[in-house]
Amino acid sequence: MRDVAAAPASTGPRVLPRNDPRQYDDLAGEWWRPDGAFAMLHWLAEARAALVPPATRPDALLVDLGCGAGLLAPHLAGKGYRHVGVDLTRSALVQAAEHGVTVLQADVTAVPLPDGCADVVSAGELLEHVPAWPRAVAEACRLLRPGGVLVLDTLNDTALARLVAVRIGERLPTVPRGIHDPQLFVDARSLVAECARHGVELRLRGIRPQVGGLVGWLLRRARAARRPGAVTAGRTPRIVPTRSTAVLYQGRGVRNG
């Protein structure tokens, strides 16, 4: 593990290719804003943490691949894990460290941690950003000890996902423009097969924001945009299960012993 020095302040938005990691430096101030560009990542982190069981042994380790600014950390409080976050973006890791995460700046396809070190591996909203996602899956499974738990969520490689997440989603304040490359979306059946190759039986379910909560949140944001200083507090939208995995889906699996 190594400390990560603070990155220079951003000089403003740049025009970058889709899925360019430098976007996260430009958006560094958005991570912990509850109504900011990464608001939906907060909702997803809470839903992902609900899949993480309490630790069953002292010094249990949770490795958070693509941890960003550590949004999973508040939802793991009291579960008994040492939380190690792996990410490429230094400005995000600085913030993760401030929220109690032990940070490691590294590529998720080549994590400098030993085989079988983790009781839990989290890969939240990560795989659809990795050009070689099977390598990231292989690393996640390699890090798990026998009986360890893999939790993840990602976007499916379907026309509907491309419509919802890119054409529609990027017009809403919940998704920064250009943050996704739809060519990298992850086919659900291929992901299950890849995990099985590495000894993890992954079970999937579709998820989505609860409609009423999302509409209320969007209306509060719209009011705040029209009236600076207006109160935007309200119920945080929840992520709920849905029958279809065609857009956004969540997975949980256990590594064979």
mmCIF file of C-alpha atoms in Angstrom:
data_model
loop_
_atom_site.group_PDB
_atom_site.id
_atom_site.type_symbol
_atom_site.label_atom_id
_atom_site.label_comp_id
_atom_site.label_asym_id
_atom_site.label_seq_id
_atom_site.Cartn_x
_atom_site.Cartn_y
_atom_site.Cartn_z
ATOM 1 C CA MET A 1 0.000 0.000 0.000
ATOM 2 C CA ARG A 2 1.179 3.527 -0.545
ATOM 3 C CA ASP A 3 -0.041 6.975 0.206
ATOM 4 C CA VAL A 4 -1.423 9.025 -2.651
ATOM 5 C CA ALA A 5 -0.482 12.670 -2.867
ATOM 6 C CA ALA A 6 -3.101 15.256 -3.618
ATOM 7 C CA ALA A 7 -3.592 15.883 -7.307
ATOM 8 C CA PRO A 8 -3.534 19.400 -8.752
ATOM 9 C CA ALA A 9 -6.879 21.138 -8.928
ATOM 10 C CA SER A 10 -8.736 20.751 -12.205
ATOM 11 C CA THR A 11 -8.634 23.708 -14.572
ATOM 12 C CA GLY A 12 -12.144 22.973 -15.853
ATOM 13 C CA PRO A 13 -13.917 20.566 -18.181
ATOM 14 C CA ARG A 14 -12.085 19.200 -21.190
ATOM 15 C CA VAL A 15 -13.401 17.625 -24.349
ATOM 16 C CA LEU A 16 -12.306 14.006 -24.001
ATOM 17 C CA PRO A 17 -13.122 10.716 -25.708
ATOM 18 C CA ARG A 18 -15.833 8.540 -24.224
ATOM 19 C CA ASN A 19 -14.774 6.591 -21.130
ATOM 20 C CA ASP A 20 -11.538 8.557 -20.814
ATOM 21 C CA PRO A 21 -10.302 8.182 -17.191
ATOM 22 C CA ARG A 22 -9.264 11.848 -17.128
ATOM 23 C CA GLN A 23 -12.959 12.728 -16.820
ATOM 24 C CA TYR A 24 -12.793 11.679 -13.183
ATOM 25 C CA ASP A 25 -10.152 14.312 -12.461
ATOM 26 C CA ASP A 26 -12.345 16.964 -14.086
ATOM 27 C CA LEU A 27 -15.285 15.755 -11.970
ATOM 28 C CA ALA A 28 -13.310 15.307 -8.747
ATOM 29 C CA GLY A 29 -15.501 17.759 -6.849
ATOM 30 C CA GLU A 30 -18.664 15.798 -7.653
ATOM 31 C CA TRP A 31 -17.956 12.524 -5.825
ATOM 32 C CA TRP A 32 -19.426 13.363 -2.429
ATOM 33 C CA ARG A 33 -22.156 15.797 -3.510
ATOM 34 C CA PRO A 34 -25.456 13.978 -2.810
ATOM 35 C CA ASP A 35 -27.092 15.808 -5.740
ATOM 36 C CA GLY A 36 -23.982 15.844 -7.949
ATOM 37 C CA ALA A 37 -23.037 14.068 -11.148
ATOM 38 C CA PHE A 38 -22.211 10.859 -9.272
ATOM 39 C CA ALA A 39 -25.411 10.767 -7.210
ATOM 40 C CA MET A 40 -26.524 7.464 -8.694
ATOM 41 C CA LEU A 41 -23.233 5.865 -7.686
ATOM 42 C CA HIS A 42 -24.163 6.578 -4.063
ATOM 43 C CA TRP A 43 -27.471 4.768 -4.516
ATOM 44 C CA LEU A 44 -25.757 1.825 -6.196
ATOM 45 C CA ALA A 45 -23.083 1.640 -3.489
ATOM 46 C CA GLU A 46 -25.758 1.292 -0.817
ATOM 47 C CA ALA A 47 -27.461 -1.497 -2.797
ATOM 48 C CA ARG A 48 -24.145 -3.289 -3.383
ATOM 49 C CA ALA A 49 -23.166 -3.090 0.283
ATOM 50 C CA ALA A 50 -26.427 -4.833 1.165
ATOM 51 C CA LEU A 51 -25.023 -7.932 -0.597
ATOM 52 C CA VAL A 52 -21.903 -7.956 1.600
ATOM 53 C CA PRO A 53 -22.259 -10.269 4.620
ATOM 54 C CA PRO A 54 -20.774 -9.338 8.008
ATOM 55 C CA ALA A 55 -17.152 -10.455 8.390
ATOM 56 C CA THR A 56 -16.743 -13.901 9.918
ATOM 57 C CA ARG A 57 -13.124 -13.643 11.040
ATOM 58 C CA PRO A 58 -10.716 -11.058 12.474
ATOM 59 C CA ASP A 59 -8.808 -8.974 9.930
ATOM 60 C CA ALA A 60 -11.264 -9.807 7.156
ATOM 61 C CA LEU A 61 -10.380 -7.939 3.969
ATOM 62 C CA LEU A 62 -12.696 -6.364 1.409
ATOM 63 C CA VAL A 63 -11.035 -5.309 -1.850
ATOM 64 C CA ASP A 64 -12.994 -2.597 -3.644
ATOM 65 C CA LEU A 65 -11.995 -2.623 -7.325
ATOM 66 C CA GLY A 66 -12.641 0.698 -9.041
ATOM 67 C CA CYS A 67 -13.335 2.252 -5.651
ATOM 68 C CA GLY A 68 -13.432 5.837 -6.905
ATOM 69 C CA ALA A 69 -13.665 8.214 -3.957
ATOM 70 C CA GLY A 70 -14.733 5.461 -1.559
ATOM 71 C CA LEU A 71 -18.513 5.737 -1.831
ATOM 72 C CA LEU A 72 -18.918 2.182 -0.537
ATOM 73 C CA ALA A 73 -17.195 2.992 2.767
ATOM 74 C CA PRO A 74 -20.127 4.501 4.747
ATOM 75 C CA HIS A 75 -22.301 1.490 3.921
ATOM 76 C CA LEU A 76 -19.719 -0.991 5.221
ATOM 77 C CA ALA A 77 -19.510 0.572 8.677
ATOM 78 C CA GLY A 78 -19.901 -2.068 11.367
ATOM 79 C CA LYS A 79 -19.470 -5.050 9.020
ATOM 80 C CA GLY A 80 -15.946 -5.726 10.270
ATOM 81 C CA TYR A 81 -13.787 -5.432 7.156
ATOM 82 C CA ARG A 82 -10.522 -3.729 6.399
ATOM 83 C CA HIS A 83 -11.468 -1.815 3.267
ATOM 84 C CA VAL A 84 -8.804 -1.640 0.537
ATOM 85 C CA GLY A 85 -9.697 0.432 -2.521
ATOM 86 C CA VAL A 86 -8.018 0.012 -5.909
ATOM 87 C CA ASP A 87 -8.306 2.663 -8.595
ATOM 88 C CA LEU A 88 -6.248 4.433 -11.249
ATOM 89 C CA THR A 89 -7.498 7.948 -10.496
ATOM 90 C CA ARG A 90 -5.324 9.675 -7.924
ATOM 91 C CA SER A 91 -7.733 12.543 -7.220
ATOM 92 C CA ALA A 92 -10.443 10.017 -6.337
ATOM 93 C CA LEU A 93 -8.123 7.961 -4.129
ATOM 94 C CA VAL A 94 -7.221 11.033 -2.107
ATOM 95 C CA GLN A 95 -10.887 11.375 -1.182
ATOM 96 C CA ALA A 96 -11.284 7.633 -0.541
ATOM 97 C CA ALA A 97 -8.415 7.775 1.950
ATOM 98 C CA GLU A 98 -10.193 10.629 3.747
ATOM 99 C CA HIS A 99 -13.150 8.273 4.239
ATOM 100 C CA GLY A 100 -11.125 5.525 5.873
ATOM 101 C CA VAL A 101 -10.208 3.450 2.813
ATOM 102 C CA THR A 102 -6.692 2.033 2.508
ATOM 103 C CA VAL A 103 -5.905 3.068 -1.050
ATOM 104 C CA LEU A 104 -3.864 1.401 -3.758
ATOM 105 C CA GLN A 105 -3.274 3.110 -7.089
ATOM 106 C CA ALA A 106 -3.277 0.285 -9.632
ATOM 107 C CA ASP A 107 -4.926 -1.158 -12.726
ATOM 108 C CA VAL A 108 -7.811 -3.493 -11.841
ATOM 109 C CA THR A 109 -6.557 -5.980 -14.443
ATOM 110 C CA ALA A 110 -3.228 -6.339 -12.592
ATOM 111 C CA VAL A 111 -3.775 -5.812 -8.869
ATOM 112 C CA PRO A 112 -0.583 -6.080 -6.763
ATOM 113 C CA LEU A 113 -2.201 -8.147 -4.009
ATOM 114 C CA PRO A 114 -1.691 -11.875 -3.294
ATOM 115 C CA ASP A 115 -3.941 -14.710 -4.420
ATOM 116 C CA GLY A 116 -6.787 -15.521 -2.054
ATOM 117 C CA CYS A 117 -6.283 -12.497 0.175
ATOM 118 C CA ALA A 118 -9.849 -11.161 0.132
ATOM 119 C CA ASP A 119 -12.966 -12.254 1.958
ATOM 120 C CA VAL A 120 -15.013 -10.000 -0.327
ATOM 121 C CA VAL A 121 -14.267 -8.379 -3.678
ATOM 122 C CA SER A 122 -16.501 -5.555 -4.874
ATOM 123 C CA ALA A 123 -16.551 -4.451 -8.514
ATOM 124 C CA GLY A 124 -19.208 -1.769 -8.637
ATOM 125 C CA GLU A 125 -19.904 0.145 -11.851
ATOM 126 C CA LEU A 126 -16.476 -0.921 -13.044
ATOM 127 C CA LEU A 127 -16.563 -3.613 -15.718
ATOM 128 C CA GLU A 128 -18.306 -1.422 -18.317
ATOM 129 C CA HIS A 129 -15.305 0.926 -18.115
ATOM 130 C CA VAL A 130 -12.599 -1.733 -18.632
ATOM 131 C CA PRO A 131 -11.665 -2.515 -22.258
ATOM 132 C CA ALA A 132 -10.533 -6.020 -21.232
ATOM 133 C CA TRP A 133 -13.253 -6.769 -18.669
ATOM 134 C CA PRO A 134 -12.545 -10.549 -18.567
ATOM 135 C CA ARG A 135 -9.082 -9.712 -17.188
ATOM 136 C CA ALA A 136 -10.690 -7.656 -14.428
ATOM 137 C CA VAL A 137 -13.019 -10.558 -13.643
ATOM 138 C CA ALA A 138 -10.059 -12.943 -13.518
ATOM 139 C CA GLU A 139 -8.318 -10.634 -11.047
ATOM 140 C CA ALA A 140 -11.416 -10.304 -8.884
ATOM 141 C CA CYS A 141 -11.760 -14.086 -8.685
ATOM 142 C CA ARG A 142 -8.020 -14.578 -8.092
ATOM 143 C CA LEU A 143 -8.117 -12.268 -5.086
ATOM 144 C CA LEU A 144 -10.952 -14.187 -3.411
ATOM 145 C CA ARG A 145 -10.211 -16.815 -0.805
ATOM 146 C CA PRO A 146 -12.267 -20.034 -0.977
ATOM 147 C CA GLY A 147 -15.738 -19.168 0.250
ATOM 148 C CA GLY A 148 -15.124 -15.487 -0.489
ATOM 149 C CA VAL A 149 -17.906 -13.358 -1.940
ATOM 150 C CA LEU A 150 -17.876 -11.381 -5.189
ATOM 151 C CA VAL A 151 -20.385 -8.521 -5.524
ATOM 152 C CA LEU A 152 -20.742 -6.362 -8.612
ATOM 153 C CA ASP A 153 -23.052 -4.282 -10.770
ATOM 154 C CA THR A 154 -22.690 -3.245 -14.381
ATOM 155 C CA LEU A 155 -24.521 -2.416 -17.617
ATOM 156 C CA ASN A 156 -25.659 -5.104 -20.015
ATOM 157 C CA ASP A 157 -24.569 -5.216 -23.657
ATOM 158 C CA THR A 158 -28.028 -4.638 -25.130
ATOM 159 C CA ALA A 159 -29.682 -2.072 -27.367
ATOM 160 C CA LEU A 160 -31.973 -1.147 -24.476
ATOM 161 C CA ALA A 161 -29.013 -0.480 -22.159
ATOM 162 C CA ARG A 162 -27.401 1.735 -24.778
ATOM 163 C CA LEU A 163 -30.650 3.649 -25.187
ATOM 164 C CA VAL A 164 -31.306 4.085 -21.455
ATOM 165 C CA ALA A 165 -27.749 4.643 -20.190
ATOM 166 C CA VAL A 166 -26.353 6.731 -23.035
ATOM 167 C CA ARG A 167 -28.990 8.306 -25.272
ATOM 168 C CA ILE A 168 -31.422 9.050 -22.436
ATOM 169 C CA GLY A 169 -29.283 8.804 -19.306
ATOM 170 C CA GLU A 170 -26.619 11.257 -20.423
ATOM 171 C CA ARG A 171 -29.306 13.914 -20.826
ATOM 172 C CA LEU A 172 -30.117 13.635 -17.113
ATOM 173 C CA PRO A 173 -28.082 15.059 -14.220
ATOM 174 C CA THR A 174 -27.476 11.529 -12.901
ATOM 175 C CA VAL A 175 -24.983 10.570 -15.636
ATOM 176 C CA PRO A 176 -22.069 12.751 -16.872
ATOM 177 C CA ARG A 177 -21.924 13.013 -20.646
ATOM 178 C CA GLY A 178 -19.359 10.747 -22.254
ATOM 179 C CA ILE A 179 -18.738 8.756 -19.075
ATOM 180 C CA HIS A 180 -19.627 5.467 -20.810
ATOM 181 C CA ASP A 181 -18.503 3.831 -24.017
ATOM 182 C CA PRO A 182 -21.438 1.597 -25.003
ATOM 183 C CA GLN A 183 -19.089 -0.701 -26.899
ATOM 184 C CA LEU A 184 -17.724 -1.826 -23.511
ATOM 185 C CA PHE A 185 -21.037 -2.845 -21.958
ATOM 186 C CA VAL A 186 -20.924 -6.359 -20.490
ATOM 187 C CA ASP A 187 -23.084 -9.206 -21.777
ATOM 188 C CA ALA A 188 -24.685 -10.843 -18.743
ATOM 189 C CA ARG A 189 -24.372 -14.438 -19.964
ATOM 190 C CA SER A 190 -20.714 -13.925 -20.886
ATOM 191 C CA LEU A 191 -20.024 -12.513 -17.417
ATOM 192 C CA VAL A 192 -21.611 -15.513 -15.697
ATOM 193 C CA ALA A 193 -19.569 -17.863 -17.893
ATOM 194 C CA GLU A 194 -16.338 -15.966 -17.236
ATOM 195 C CA CYS A 195 -16.858 -16.071 -13.477
ATOM 196 C CA ALA A 196 -17.577 -19.806 -13.668
ATOM 197 C CA ARG A 197 -14.254 -20.323 -15.473
ATOM 198 C CA HIS A 198 -12.569 -18.902 -12.375
ATOM 199 C CA GLY A 199 -14.539 -20.871 -9.809
ATOM 200 C CA VAL A 200 -17.247 -18.352 -8.937
ATOM 201 C CA GLU A 201 -20.909 -19.186 -9.472
ATOM 202 C CA LEU A 202 -22.435 -15.772 -10.117
ATOM 203 C CA ARG A 203 -26.148 -15.143 -9.678
ATOM 204 C CA LEU A 204 -27.656 -12.072 -11.317
ATOM 205 C CA ARG A 205 -30.697 -9.890 -10.868
ATOM 206 C CA GLY A 206 -31.833 -6.764 -12.645
ATOM 207 C CA ILE A 207 -31.890 -3.512 -10.704
ATOM 208 C CA ARG A 208 -33.136 0.028 -11.285
ATOM 209 C CA PRO A 209 -33.808 3.223 -9.331
ATOM 210 C CA GLN A 210 -37.204 3.250 -7.620
ATOM 211 C CA VAL A 211 -39.341 5.400 -9.934
ATOM 212 C CA GLY A 212 -41.031 7.646 -7.366
ATOM 213 C CA GLY A 213 -37.772 8.388 -5.583
ATOM 214 C CA LEU A 214 -35.990 9.168 -8.850
ATOM 215 C CA VAL A 215 -38.742 11.490 -10.065
ATOM 216 C CA GLY A 216 -38.776 13.304 -6.737
ATOM 217 C CA TRP A 217 -35.002 13.693 -6.807
ATOM 218 C CA LEU A 218 -35.066 15.059 -10.383
ATOM 219 C CA LEU A 219 -37.786 17.553 -9.438
ATOM 220 C CA ARG A 220 -35.786 18.755 -6.427
ATOM 221 C CA ARG A 221 -32.746 19.201 -8.643
ATOM 222 C CA ALA A 222 -34.767 21.141 -11.201
ATOM 223 C CA ARG A 223 -36.148 23.466 -8.497
ATOM 224 C CA ALA A 224 -32.662 24.042 -7.129
ATOM 225 C CA ALA A 225 -31.358 24.887 -10.602
ATOM 226 C CA ARG A 226 -34.092 27.502 -11.055
ATOM 227 C CA ARG A 227 -33.755 28.918 -7.539
ATOM 228 C CA PRO A 228 -30.180 28.912 -6.238
ATOM 229 C CA GLY A 229 -30.162 28.303 -2.515
ATOM 230 C CA ALA A 230 -33.410 26.345 -2.557
ATOM 231 C CA VAL A 231 -33.578 23.380 -0.188
ATOM 232 C CA THR A 232 -32.944 20.109 -2.062
ATOM 233 C CA ALA A 233 -33.133 17.743 0.906
ATOM 234 C CA GLY A 234 -35.417 14.765 0.499
ATOM 235 C CA ARG A 235 -35.527 11.022 0.446
ATOM 236 C CA THR A 236 -32.608 9.409 -1.385
ATOM 237 C CA PRO A 237 -33.760 7.266 -4.304
ATOM 238 C CA ARG A 238 -33.428 3.545 -3.637
ATOM 239 C CA ILE A 239 -32.143 0.893 -6.005
ATOM 240 C CA VAL A 240 -34.699 -1.908 -6.255
ATOM 241 C CA PRO A 241 -34.747 -5.321 -7.956
ATOM 242 C CA THR A 242 -36.434 -5.780 -11.310
ATOM 243 C CA ARG A 243 -37.107 -8.885 -13.360
ATOM 244 C CA SER A 244 -35.111 -7.803 -16.371
ATOM 245 C CA THR A 245 -31.310 -7.679 -16.518
ATOM 246 C CA ALA A 246 -31.466 -5.951 -19.915
ATOM 247 C CA VAL A 247 -30.119 -2.608 -18.662
ATOM 248 C CA LEU A 248 -28.527 -2.579 -15.226
ATOM 249 C CA TYR A 249 -27.818 -5.710 -13.244
ATOM 250 C CA GLN A 250 -26.260 -6.805 -9.988
ATOM 251 C CA GLY A 251 -24.343 -9.990 -9.270
ATOM 252 C CA ARG A 252 -23.291 -11.986 -6.230
ATOM 253 C CA GLY A 253 -21.209 -15.146 -6.218
ATOM 254 C CA VAL A 254 -19.109 -17.332 -3.933
ATOM 255 C CA ARG A 255 -15.717 -18.760 -4.857
ATOM 256 C CA ASN A 256 -15.577 -22.549 -4.706
ATOM 257 C CA GLY A 257 -13.368 -23.970 -1.973
#
